[in-house]
Tab-separated table of N, CA, C and O and ligand atoms in Angstrom:
chain	number	residue	atom	x	y	z
A	1163	MET	N	88.404	-28.577	-50.774
A	1163	MET	CA	89.499	-27.853	-51.429
A	1163	MET	C	90.811	-28.572	-51.136
A	1163	MET	O	90.917	-29.331	-50.199
A	1164	GLY	N	91.801	-28.237	-51.906
A	1164	GLY	CA	93.108	-28.815	-51.651
A	1164	GLY	C	93.350	-30.040	-52.490
A	1164	GLY	O	92.664	-30.280	-53.495
A	1165	PHE	N	94.323	-30.809	-52.084
A	1165	PHE	CA	94.711	-31.992	-52.840
A	1165	PHE	C	93.712	-33.121	-52.599
A	1165	PHE	O	93.176	-33.249	-51.499
A	1166	PRO	N	93.479	-33.960	-53.615
A	1166	PRO	CA	92.515	-35.036	-53.449
A	1166	PRO	C	92.982	-36.066	-52.420
A	1166	PRO	O	94.166	-36.380	-52.332
A	1167	VAL	N	92.025	-36.559	-51.645
A	1167	VAL	CA	92.305	-37.561	-50.616
A	1167	VAL	C	92.106	-38.944	-51.219
A	1167	VAL	O	91.016	-39.233	-51.723
A	1168	PRO	N	93.136	-39.790	-51.206
A	1168	PRO	CA	92.977	-41.113	-51.818
A	1168	PRO	C	92.009	-41.992	-51.020
A	1168	PRO	O	91.968	-41.937	-49.801
A	1169	GLU	N	91.229	-42.749	-51.723
A	1169	GLU	CA	90.368	-43.765	-51.106
A	1169	GLU	C	90.550	-45.066	-51.858
A	1169	GLU	O	90.382	-45.079	-53.056
A	1170	PRO	N	90.896	-46.173	-51.187
A	1170	PRO	CA	91.169	-46.244	-49.752
A	1170	PRO	C	92.341	-45.352	-49.356
A	1170	PRO	O	93.167	-44.995	-50.217
A	1171	PHE	N	92.398	-45.031	-48.061
A	1171	PHE	CA	93.363	-44.052	-47.586
A	1171	PHE	C	94.730	-44.709	-47.428
A	1171	PHE	O	95.086	-45.197	-46.340
A	1172	CYS	N	95.496	-44.723	-48.514
A	1172	CYS	CA	96.815	-45.355	-48.535
A	1172	CYS	C	97.806	-44.407	-49.203
A	1172	CYS	O	97.453	-43.692	-50.143
A	1173	TRP	N	99.044	-44.435	-48.721
A	1173	TRP	CA	100.133	-43.679	-49.336
A	1173	TRP	C	100.341	-44.178	-50.761
A	1173	TRP	O	100.194	-45.374	-51.041
A	1174	ASP	N	100.684	-43.278	-51.678
A	1174	ASP	CA	101.089	-43.693	-53.018
A	1174	ASP	C	102.252	-42.819	-53.466
A	1174	ASP	O	102.639	-41.877	-52.754
A	1175	VAL	N	102.818	-43.119	-54.611
A	1175	VAL	CA	104.044	-42.440	-55.040
A	1175	VAL	C	103.867	-40.936	-55.247
A	1175	VAL	O	104.856	-40.201	-55.282
A	1176	SER	N	102.635	-40.484	-55.372
A	1176	SER	CA	102.439	-39.037	-55.540
A	1176	SER	C	102.812	-38.269	-54.266
A	1176	SER	O	102.951	-37.046	-54.306
A	1177	PHE	N	102.961	-39.013	-53.143
A	1177	PHE	CA	103.345	-38.396	-51.871
A	1177	PHE	C	104.848	-38.492	-51.622
A	1177	PHE	O	105.320	-38.119	-50.547
A	1178	ARG	N	105.594	-38.980	-52.575
A	1178	ARG	CA	107.013	-39.228	-52.355
A	1178	ARG	C	107.805	-37.930	-52.190
A	1178	ARG	O	107.699	-37.021	-53.009
A	1179	THR	N	108.603	-37.882	-51.091
A	1179	THR	CA	109.511	-36.738	-50.880
A	1179	THR	C	110.923	-37.077	-51.343
A	1179	THR	O	111.770	-36.194	-51.425
A	1180	PHE	N	111.191	-38.367	-51.542
A	1180	PHE	CA	112.500	-38.908	-51.918
A	1180	PHE	C	113.485	-38.903	-50.754
A	1180	PHE	O	114.682	-39.073	-50.969
A	1181	TYR	N	112.977	-38.704	-49.537
A	1181	TYR	CA	113.761	-38.983	-48.324
A	1181	TYR	C	113.173	-40.274	-47.760
A	1181	TYR	O	111.994	-40.294	-47.362
A	1182	THR	N	113.976	-41.325	-47.720
A	1182	THR	CA	113.439	-42.648	-47.381
A	1182	THR	C	112.772	-42.666	-46.011
A	1182	THR	O	111.660	-43.200	-45.862
A	1183	MET	N	113.443	-42.080	-45.021
A	1183	MET	CA	112.863	-42.098	-43.673
A	1183	MET	C	111.527	-41.362	-43.654
A	1183	MET	O	110.547	-41.845	-43.069
A	1184	VAL	N	111.489	-40.218	-44.288
A	1184	VAL	CA	110.258	-39.428	-44.307
A	1184	VAL	C	109.151	-40.199	-45.015
A	1184	VAL	O	108.016	-40.299	-44.519
A	1185	ASP	N	109.455	-40.760	-46.165
A	1185	ASP	CA	108.427	-41.492	-46.910
A	1185	ASP	C	107.924	-42.692	-46.106
A	1185	ASP	O	106.716	-42.965	-46.068
A	1186	ASP	N	108.832	-43.397	-45.449
A	1186	ASP	CA	108.407	-44.537	-44.626
A	1186	ASP	C	107.514	-44.078	-43.478
A	1186	ASP	O	106.503	-44.719	-43.154
A	1187	GLN	N	107.879	-42.958	-42.863
A	1187	GLN	CA	107.065	-42.464	-41.752
A	1187	GLN	C	105.724	-41.933	-42.251
A	1187	GLN	O	104.699	-42.086	-41.570
A	1188	HIS	N	105.706	-41.318	-43.418
A	1188	HIS	CA	104.428	-40.857	-43.969
A	1188	HIS	C	103.494	-42.041	-44.220
A	1188	HIS	O	102.283	-41.932	-44.019
A	1189	LYS	N	104.046	-43.154	-44.654
A	1189	LYS	CA	103.207	-44.352	-44.831
A	1189	LYS	C	102.570	-44.740	-43.503
A	1189	LYS	O	101.408	-45.164	-43.446
A	1190	CYS	N	103.325	-44.590	-42.412
A	1190	CYS	CA	102.795	-44.918	-41.082
A	1190	CYS	C	101.665	-43.959	-40.686
A	1190	CYS	O	100.716	-44.366	-39.999
A	1191	LEU	N	101.759	-42.697	-41.092
A	1191	LEU	CA	100.677	-41.753	-40.799
A	1191	LEU	C	99.395	-42.181	-41.528
A	1191	LEU	O	98.308	-42.175	-40.940
A	1192	PHE	N	99.544	-42.548	-42.790
A	1192	PHE	CA	98.371	-43.038	-43.533
A	1192	PHE	C	97.792	-44.282	-42.852
A	1192	PHE	O	96.582	-44.385	-42.651
A	1193	ASN	N	98.657	-45.220	-42.484
A	1193	ASN	CA	98.177	-46.451	-41.847
A	1193	ASN	C	97.486	-46.147	-40.526
A	1193	ASN	O	96.468	-46.768	-40.182
A	1194	GLY	N	98.072	-45.206	-39.767
A	1194	GLY	CA	97.504	-44.874	-38.465
A	1194	GLY	C	96.101	-44.299	-38.585
A	1194	GLY	O	95.209	-44.651	-37.799
A	1195	ILE	N	95.891	-43.433	-39.562
A	1195	ILE	CA	94.557	-42.855	-39.750
A	1195	ILE	C	93.603	-43.901	-40.318
A	1195	ILE	O	92.448	-44.004	-39.897
A	1196	PHE	N	94.101	-44.713	-41.244
A	1196	PHE	CA	93.281	-45.800	-41.810
A	1196	PHE	C	92.775	-46.717	-40.690
A	1196	PHE	O	91.592	-47.079	-40.632
A	1197	ASN	N	93.690	-47.064	-39.776
A	1197	ASN	CA	93.311	-47.962	-38.682
A	1197	ASN	C	92.360	-47.298	-37.693
A	1197	ASN	O	91.439	-47.944	-37.178
A	1198	LEU	N	92.573	-46.013	-37.410
A	1198	LEU	CA	91.670	-45.302	-36.492
A	1198	LEU	C	90.276	-45.187	-37.098
A	1198	LEU	O	89.275	-45.243	-36.374
A	1199	ALA	N	90.197	-45.061	-38.417
A	1199	ALA	CA	88.896	-44.989	-39.079
A	1199	ALA	C	88.137	-46.313	-38.937
A	1199	ALA	O	86.907	-46.331	-38.820
A	1200	LYS	N	88.880	-47.415	-38.932
A	1200	LYS	CA	88.247	-48.740	-38.804
A	1200	LYS	C	87.916	-49.062	-37.356
A	1200	LYS	O	86.969	-49.785	-37.067
A	1201	ASP	N	88.749	-48.558	-36.432
A	1201	ASP	CA	88.652	-48.937	-35.015
A	1201	ASP	C	88.989	-47.710	-34.172
A	1201	ASP	O	90.158	-47.368	-34.024
A	1202	SER	N	87.963	-47.071	-33.661
A	1202	SER	CA	88.168	-45.796	-32.954
A	1202	SER	C	88.521	-46.013	-31.485
A	1202	SER	O	88.030	-45.299	-30.608
A	1203	SER	N	89.350	-47.019	-31.214
A	1203	SER	CA	89.739	-47.329	-29.833
A	1203	SER	C	90.860	-46.411	-29.362
A	1203	SER	O	91.546	-45.756	-30.170
A	1204	ASP	N	91.060	-46.405	-28.036
A	1204	ASP	CA	92.183	-45.649	-27.477
A	1204	ASP	C	93.499	-46.175	-28.019
A	1204	ASP	O	94.430	-45.396	-28.250
A	1205	ASP	N	93.597	-47.486	-28.205
A	1205	ASP	CA	94.848	-48.065	-28.719
A	1205	ASP	C	95.174	-47.505	-30.109
A	1205	ASP	O	96.327	-47.173	-30.400
A	1206	SER	N	94.160	-47.416	-30.961
A	1206	SER	CA	94.395	-46.890	-32.315
A	1206	SER	C	94.791	-45.427	-32.268
A	1206	SER	O	95.693	-44.994	-32.993
A	1207	LEU	N	94.132	-44.673	-31.396
A	1207	LEU	CA	94.483	-43.250	-31.282
A	1207	LEU	C	95.888	-43.097	-30.710
A	1207	LEU	O	96.677	-42.276	-31.206
A	1208	ASN	N	96.203	-43.896	-29.700
A	1208	ASN	CA	97.550	-43.808	-29.114
A	1208	ASN	C	98.624	-44.132	-30.139
A	1208	ASN	O	99.685	-43.501	-30.174
A	1209	GLU	N	98.364	-45.133	-30.972
A	1209	GLU	CA	99.340	-45.508	-31.985
A	1209	GLU	C	99.491	-44.389	-33.023
A	1209	GLU	O	100.612	-44.079	-33.446
A	1210	LEU	N	98.389	-43.786	-33.414
A	1210	LEU	CA	98.481	-42.669	-34.362
A	1210	LEU	C	99.275	-41.520	-33.733
A	1210	LEU	O	100.153	-40.935	-34.385
A	1211	GLN	N	98.998	-41.212	-32.479
A	1211	GLN	CA	99.733	-40.128	-31.803
A	1211	GLN	C	101.223	-40.456	-31.731
A	1211	GLN	O	102.065	-39.576	-31.892
A	1212	ARG	N	101.528	-41.719	-31.501
A	1212	ARG	CA	102.941	-42.125	-31.398
A	1212	ARG	C	103.665	-41.913	-32.736
A	1212	ARG	O	104.748	-41.313	-32.784
A	1213	VAL	N	103.071	-42.403	-33.831
A	1213	VAL	CA	103.770	-42.297	-35.122
A	1213	VAL	C	103.821	-40.847	-35.605
A	1213	VAL	O	104.812	-40.425	-36.223
A	1214	VAL	N	102.783	-40.087	-35.311
A	1214	VAL	CA	102.785	-38.666	-35.684
A	1214	VAL	C	103.875	-37.929	-34.906
A	1214	VAL	O	104.676	-37.178	-35.478
A	1215	GLY	N	103.922	-38.162	-33.587
A	1215	GLY	CA	104.912	-37.476	-32.762
A	1215	GLY	C	106.336	-37.811	-33.173
A	1215	GLY	O	107.191	-36.920	-33.286
A	1216	GLN	N	106.577	-39.089	-33.432
A	1216	GLN	CA	107.918	-39.500	-33.851
A	1216	GLN	C	108.283	-38.885	-35.199
A	1216	GLN	O	109.400	-38.391	-35.395
A	1217	HIS	N	107.339	-38.925	-36.128
A	1217	HIS	CA	107.629	-38.365	-37.454
A	1217	HIS	C	107.940	-36.873	-37.373
A	1217	HIS	O	108.910	-36.408	-37.974
A	1218	PHE	N	107.110	-36.139	-36.642
A	1218	PHE	CA	107.325	-34.688	-36.575
A	1218	PHE	C	108.696	-34.380	-35.956
A	1218	PHE	O	109.419	-33.505	-36.440
A	1219	LEU	N	109.046	-35.100	-34.885
A	1219	LEU	CA	110.355	-34.866	-34.266
A	1219	LEU	C	111.486	-35.142	-35.252
A	1219	LEU	O	112.444	-34.351	-35.367
A	1220	ASP	N	111.401	-36.261	-35.947
A	1220	ASP	CA	112.474	-36.625	-36.885
A	1220	ASP	C	112.557	-35.641	-38.050
A	1220	ASP	O	113.655	-35.267	-38.489
A	1221	GLU	N	111.390	-35.242	-38.536
A	1221	GLU	CA	111.378	-34.303	-39.658
A	1221	GLU	C	111.950	-32.948	-39.225
A	1221	GLU	O	112.727	-32.321	-39.963
A	1222	GLN	N	111.583	-32.502	-38.033
A	1222	GLN	CA	112.107	-31.232	-37.518
A	1222	GLN	C	113.619	-31.326	-37.286
A	1222	GLN	O	114.344	-30.353	-37.491
A	1223	ARG	N	114.078	-32.499	-36.896
A	1223	ARG	CA	115.523	-32.689	-36.712
A	1223	ARG	C	116.247	-32.542	-38.056
A	1223	ARG	O	117.310	-31.921	-38.134
A	1224	LEU	N	115.675	-33.097	-39.104
A	1224	LEU	CA	116.265	-32.938	-40.443
A	1224	LEU	C	116.314	-31.461	-40.833
A	1224	LEU	O	117.290	-30.990	-41.423
A	1225	MET	N	115.253	-30.742	-40.513
A	1225	MET	CA	115.215	-29.313	-40.852
A	1225	MET	C	116.253	-28.545	-40.048
A	1225	MET	O	116.879	-27.613	-40.566
A	1226	ASP	N	116.431	-28.923	-38.780
A	1226	ASP	CA	117.467	-28.288	-37.955
A	1226	ASP	C	118.844	-28.525	-38.566
A	1226	ASP	O	119.645	-27.593	-38.704
A	1227	THR	N	119.113	-29.779	-38.903
A	1227	THR	CA	120.431	-30.149	-39.413
A	1227	THR	C	120.778	-29.366	-40.671
A	1227	THR	O	121.921	-28.974	-40.877
A	1228	SER	N	119.777	-29.150	-41.504
A	1228	SER	CA	120.032	-28.461	-42.780
A	1228	SER	C	119.748	-26.966	-42.678
A	1228	SER	O	119.807	-26.270	-43.695
A	1229	GLN	N	119.424	-26.500	-41.459
A	1229	GLN	CA	119.136	-25.071	-41.237
A	1229	GLN	C	118.070	-24.578	-42.216
A	1229	GLN	O	118.197	-23.509	-42.828
A	1230	TYR	N	117.024	-25.382	-42.347
A	1230	TYR	CA	115.921	-25.061	-43.262
A	1230	TYR	C	115.167	-23.831	-42.750
A	1230	TYR	O	114.697	-23.797	-41.606
A	1231	ALA	N	115.027	-22.824	-43.599
A	1231	ALA	CA	114.480	-21.523	-43.169
A	1231	ALA	C	113.012	-21.615	-42.745
A	1231	ALA	O	112.550	-20.827	-41.926
A	1232	GLY	N	112.284	-22.566	-43.293
A	1232	GLY	CA	110.863	-22.651	-42.983
A	1232	GLY	C	110.533	-23.480	-41.767
A	1232	GLY	O	109.360	-23.754	-41.506
A	1233	LYS	N	111.547	-23.812	-40.992
A	1233	LYS	CA	111.324	-24.764	-39.886
A	1233	LYS	C	110.329	-24.264	-38.836
A	1233	LYS	O	109.450	-25.014	-38.403
A	1234	ALA	N	110.443	-23.028	-38.393
A	1234	ALA	CA	109.584	-22.545	-37.302
A	1234	ALA	C	108.109	-22.584	-37.702
A	1234	ALA	O	107.254	-23.061	-36.937
A	1235	ALA	N	107.793	-22.085	-38.874
A	1235	ALA	CA	106.402	-22.094	-39.330
A	1235	ALA	C	105.911	-23.517	-39.519
A	1235	ALA	O	104.754	-23.848	-39.210
A	1236	HIS	N	106.783	-24.383	-40.015
A	1236	HIS	CA	106.430	-25.783	-40.235
A	1236	HIS	C	106.136	-26.476	-38.901
A	1236	HIS	O	105.140	-27.180	-38.756
A	1237	GLN	N	107.005	-26.205	-37.922
A	1237	GLN	CA	106.818	-26.838	-36.606
A	1237	GLN	C	105.507	-26.388	-35.965
A	1237	GLN	O	104.838	-27.170	-35.290
A	1238	LYS	N	105.113	-25.141	-36.198
A	1238	LYS	CA	103.843	-24.649	-35.642
A	1238	LYS	C	102.678	-25.474	-36.187
A	1238	LYS	O	101.752	-25.831	-35.441
A	1239	LEU	N	102.726	-25.815	-37.463
A	1239	LEU	CA	101.668	-26.639	-38.060
A	1239	LEU	C	101.662	-28.024	-37.426
A	1239	LEU	O	100.601	-28.595	-37.144
A	1240	HIS	N	102.850	-28.586	-37.200
A	1240	HIS	CA	102.943	-29.879	-36.518
A	1240	HIS	C	102.321	-29.799	-35.125
A	1240	HIS	O	101.536	-30.673	-34.723
A	1241	ASP	N	102.701	-28.744	-34.385
A	1241	ASP	CA	102.197	-28.608	-33.003
A	1241	ASP	C	100.676	-28.493	-32.989
A	1241	ASP	O	100.009	-29.064	-32.112
A	1242	ASP	N	100.133	-27.786	-33.951
A	1242	ASP	CA	98.670	-27.627	-34.011
A	1242	ASP	C	97.983	-28.969	-34.271
A	1242	ASP	O	96.927	-29.254	-33.692
A	1243	PHE	N	98.560	-29.789	-35.139
A	1243	PHE	CA	97.945	-31.094	-35.420
A	1243	PHE	C	98.058	-32.018	-34.208
A	1243	PHE	O	97.107	-32.752	-33.891
A	1244	ILE	N	99.185	-31.971	-33.523
A	1244	ILE	CA	99.333	-32.760	-32.297
A	1244	ILE	C	98.257	-32.359	-31.283
A	1244	ILE	O	97.665	-33.216	-30.607
A	1245	ALA	N	97.986	-31.059	-31.186
A	1245	ALA	CA	96.965	-30.579	-30.246
A	1245	ALA	C	95.576	-31.094	-30.622
A	1245	ALA	O	94.777	-31.446	-29.744
A	1246	VAL	N	95.290	-31.160	-31.907
A	1246	VAL	CA	94.002	-31.701	-32.353
A	1246	VAL	C	93.883	-33.166	-31.940
A	1246	VAL	O	92.858	-33.597	-31.395
A	1247	LEU	N	94.933	-33.938	-32.178
A	1247	LEU	CA	94.897	-35.361	-31.825
A	1247	LEU	C	94.779	-35.541	-30.308
A	1247	LEU	O	94.137	-36.487	-29.830
A	1248	ALA	N	95.401	-34.647	-29.558
A	1248	ALA	CA	95.403	-34.776	-28.095
A	1248	ALA	C	94.010	-34.588	-27.505
A	1248	ALA	O	93.722	-35.078	-26.409
A	1249	LYS	N	93.131	-33.908	-28.230
A	1249	LYS	CA	91.766	-33.700	-27.734
A	1249	LYS	C	90.938	-34.979	-27.818
A	1249	LYS	O	89.875	-35.071	-27.200
A	1250	GLY	N	91.398	-35.953	-28.624
A	1250	GLY	CA	90.645	-37.191	-28.807
A	1250	GLY	C	89.473	-36.968	-29.744
A	1250	GLY	O	89.304	-35.886	-30.317
A	1251	ASN	N	88.634	-38.006	-29.881
A	1251	ASN	CA	87.449	-37.915	-30.738
A	1251	ASN	C	87.795	-37.287	-32.091
A	1251	ASN	O	87.180	-36.295	-32.523
A	1252	VAL	N	88.781	-37.867	-32.754
A	1252	VAL	CA	89.356	-37.274	-33.960
A	1252	VAL	C	88.375	-37.343	-35.140
A	1252	VAL	O	87.769	-38.393	-35.395
A	1253	ASP	N	88.217	-36.226	-35.816
A	1253	ASP	CA	87.433	-36.171	-37.054
A	1253	ASP	C	88.302	-36.786	-38.161
A	1253	ASP	O	89.303	-36.197	-38.578
A	1254	ILE	N	87.919	-37.971	-38.604
A	1254	ILE	CA	88.754	-38.721	-39.547
A	1254	ILE	C	88.916	-37.978	-40.868
A	1254	ILE	O	90.019	-37.933	-41.431
A	1255	ASP	N	87.849	-37.369	-41.355
A	1255	ASP	CA	87.970	-36.625	-42.619
A	1255	ASP	C	88.938	-35.448	-42.472
A	1255	ASP	O	89.729	-35.169	-43.381
A	1256	TYR	N	88.882	-34.786	-41.325
A	1256	TYR	CA	89.815	-33.680	-41.069
A	1256	TYR	C	91.244	-34.210	-41.071
A	1256	TYR	O	92.143	-33.626	-41.691
A	1257	ALA	N	91.469	-35.325	-40.363
A	1257	ALA	CA	92.822	-35.880	-40.260
A	1257	ALA	C	93.348	-36.306	-41.634
A	1257	ALA	O	94.513	-36.054	-41.969
A	1258	LYS	N	92.498	-36.929	-42.429
A	1258	LYS	CA	92.918	-37.343	-43.776
A	1258	LYS	C	93.297	-36.121	-44.607
A	1258	LYS	O	94.354	-36.102	-45.259
A	1259	ASN	N	92.443	-35.126	-44.591
A	1259	ASN	CA	92.717	-33.910	-45.366
A	1259	ASN	C	93.972	-33.214	-44.872
A	1259	ASN	O	94.759	-32.704	-45.681
A	1260	TRP	N	94.150	-33.194	-43.550
A	1260	TRP	CA	95.320	-32.510	-42.996
A	1260	TRP	C	96.592	-33.184	-43.489
A	1260	TRP	O	97.519	-32.517	-43.965
A	1261	VAL	N	96.655	-34.509	-43.378
A	1261	VAL	CA	97.880	-35.220	-43.760
A	1261	VAL	C	98.168	-35.057	-45.255
A	1261	VAL	O	99.295	-34.747	-45.653
A	1262	VAL	N	97.155	-35.235	-46.072
A	1262	VAL	CA	97.345	-35.104	-47.524
A	1262	VAL	C	97.836	-33.696	-47.881
A	1262	VAL	O	98.815	-33.521	-48.621
A	1263	ASN	N	97.172	-32.687	-47.339
A	1263	ASN	CA	97.518	-31.311	-47.704
A	1263	ASN	C	98.799	-30.843	-47.043
A	1263	ASN	O	99.519	-30.017	-47.609
A	1264	HIS	N	99.109	-31.397	-45.876
A	1264	HIS	CA	100.372	-31.046	-45.235
A	1264	HIS	C	101.551	-31.614	-46.034
A	1264	HIS	O	102.527	-30.909	-46.284
A	1265	ILE	N	101.456	-32.872	-46.424
A	1265	ILE	CA	102.567	-33.467	-47.173
A	1265	ILE	C	102.760	-32.733	-48.502
A	1265	ILE	O	103.865	-32.278	-48.828
A	1266	LYS	N	101.680	-32.606	-49.271
A	1266	LYS	CA	101.830	-32.044	-50.621
A	1266	LYS	C	101.963	-30.523	-50.615
A	1266	LYS	O	102.620	-29.956	-51.491
A	1267	GLY	N	101.369	-29.869	-49.627
A	1267	GLY	CA	101.376	-28.418	-49.611
A	1267	GLY	C	102.467	-27.802	-48.763
A	1267	GLY	O	102.813	-26.633	-48.956
A	1268	VAL	N	102.992	-28.573	-47.789
A	1268	VAL	CA	103.979	-28.012	-46.860
A	1268	VAL	C	105.280	-28.808	-46.897
A	1268	VAL	O	106.349	-28.264	-47.169
A	1269	ASP	N	105.191	-30.110	-46.648
A	1269	ASP	CA	106.418	-30.925	-46.664
A	1269	ASP	C	107.146	-30.824	-48.011
A	1269	ASP	O	108.381	-30.771	-48.053
A	1270	PHE	N	106.392	-30.798	-49.077
A	1270	PHE	CA	107.045	-30.743	-50.398
A	1270	PHE	C	107.912	-29.494	-50.552
A	1270	PHE	O	108.820	-29.474	-51.399
A	1271	GLY	N	107.684	-28.494	-49.715
A	1271	GLY	CA	108.483	-27.282	-49.775
A	1271	GLY	C	109.948	-27.515	-49.413
A	1271	GLY	O	110.814	-26.711	-49.790
A	1272	TYR	N	110.240	-28.569	-48.664
A	1272	TYR	CA	111.634	-28.843	-48.290
A	1272	TYR	C	112.311	-29.854	-49.214
A	1272	TYR	O	113.477	-30.188	-49.021
A	1273	LYS	N	111.592	-30.348	-50.210
A	1273	LYS	CA	112.207	-31.318	-51.130
A	1273	LYS	C	113.458	-30.715	-51.760
A	1273	LYS	O	113.420	-29.593	-52.282
A	1274	GLY	N	114.544	-31.454	-51.660
A	1274	GLY	CA	115.797	-30.976	-52.217
A	1274	GLY	C	116.562	-30.034	-51.313
A	1274	GLY	O	117.666	-29.605	-51.664
A	1275	CYS	N	115.988	-29.685	-50.150
A	1275	CYS	CA	116.644	-28.721	-49.245
A	1275	CYS	C	117.186	-29.371	-47.978
A	1275	CYS	O	117.908	-28.707	-47.224
A	1276	LEU	N	116.819	-30.611	-47.674
A	1276	LEU	CA	117.246	-31.219	-46.403
A	1276	LEU	C	118.490	-32.069	-46.592
A	1276	LEU	O	118.751	-32.554	-47.675
B	2639	LIG	FE1	105.806	-34.929	-42.803
B	2639	LIG	FE2	105.658	-31.938	-41.792
B	2639	LIG	O1	105.153	-33.674	-41.716
């Protein structure tokens, strides 16, 4: 269910939020999961955790700055995904679906509001 997951797993213009920093960071999330799928090493997982953590912090900062009303609920979703990654042994299909559906189903809600 939900939005279709691109294969190969790469960002495309259908994911565009029109915030340059956000779009660039979303590309890094796609790359991080793509790389973890190819190489399930600790290094790949650590890199994915790093780019995810940085993106969520920056995105939440944008929401703070613009006093975006949906910030608390949005941050809870971020925290839950961070917790999944922190457990290790990441289900790649889950991660792909989460990122695709989070961007199109949740992040898109702030388009034009930040
Ligand atoms: Fe772009 Fe809410 O993550």
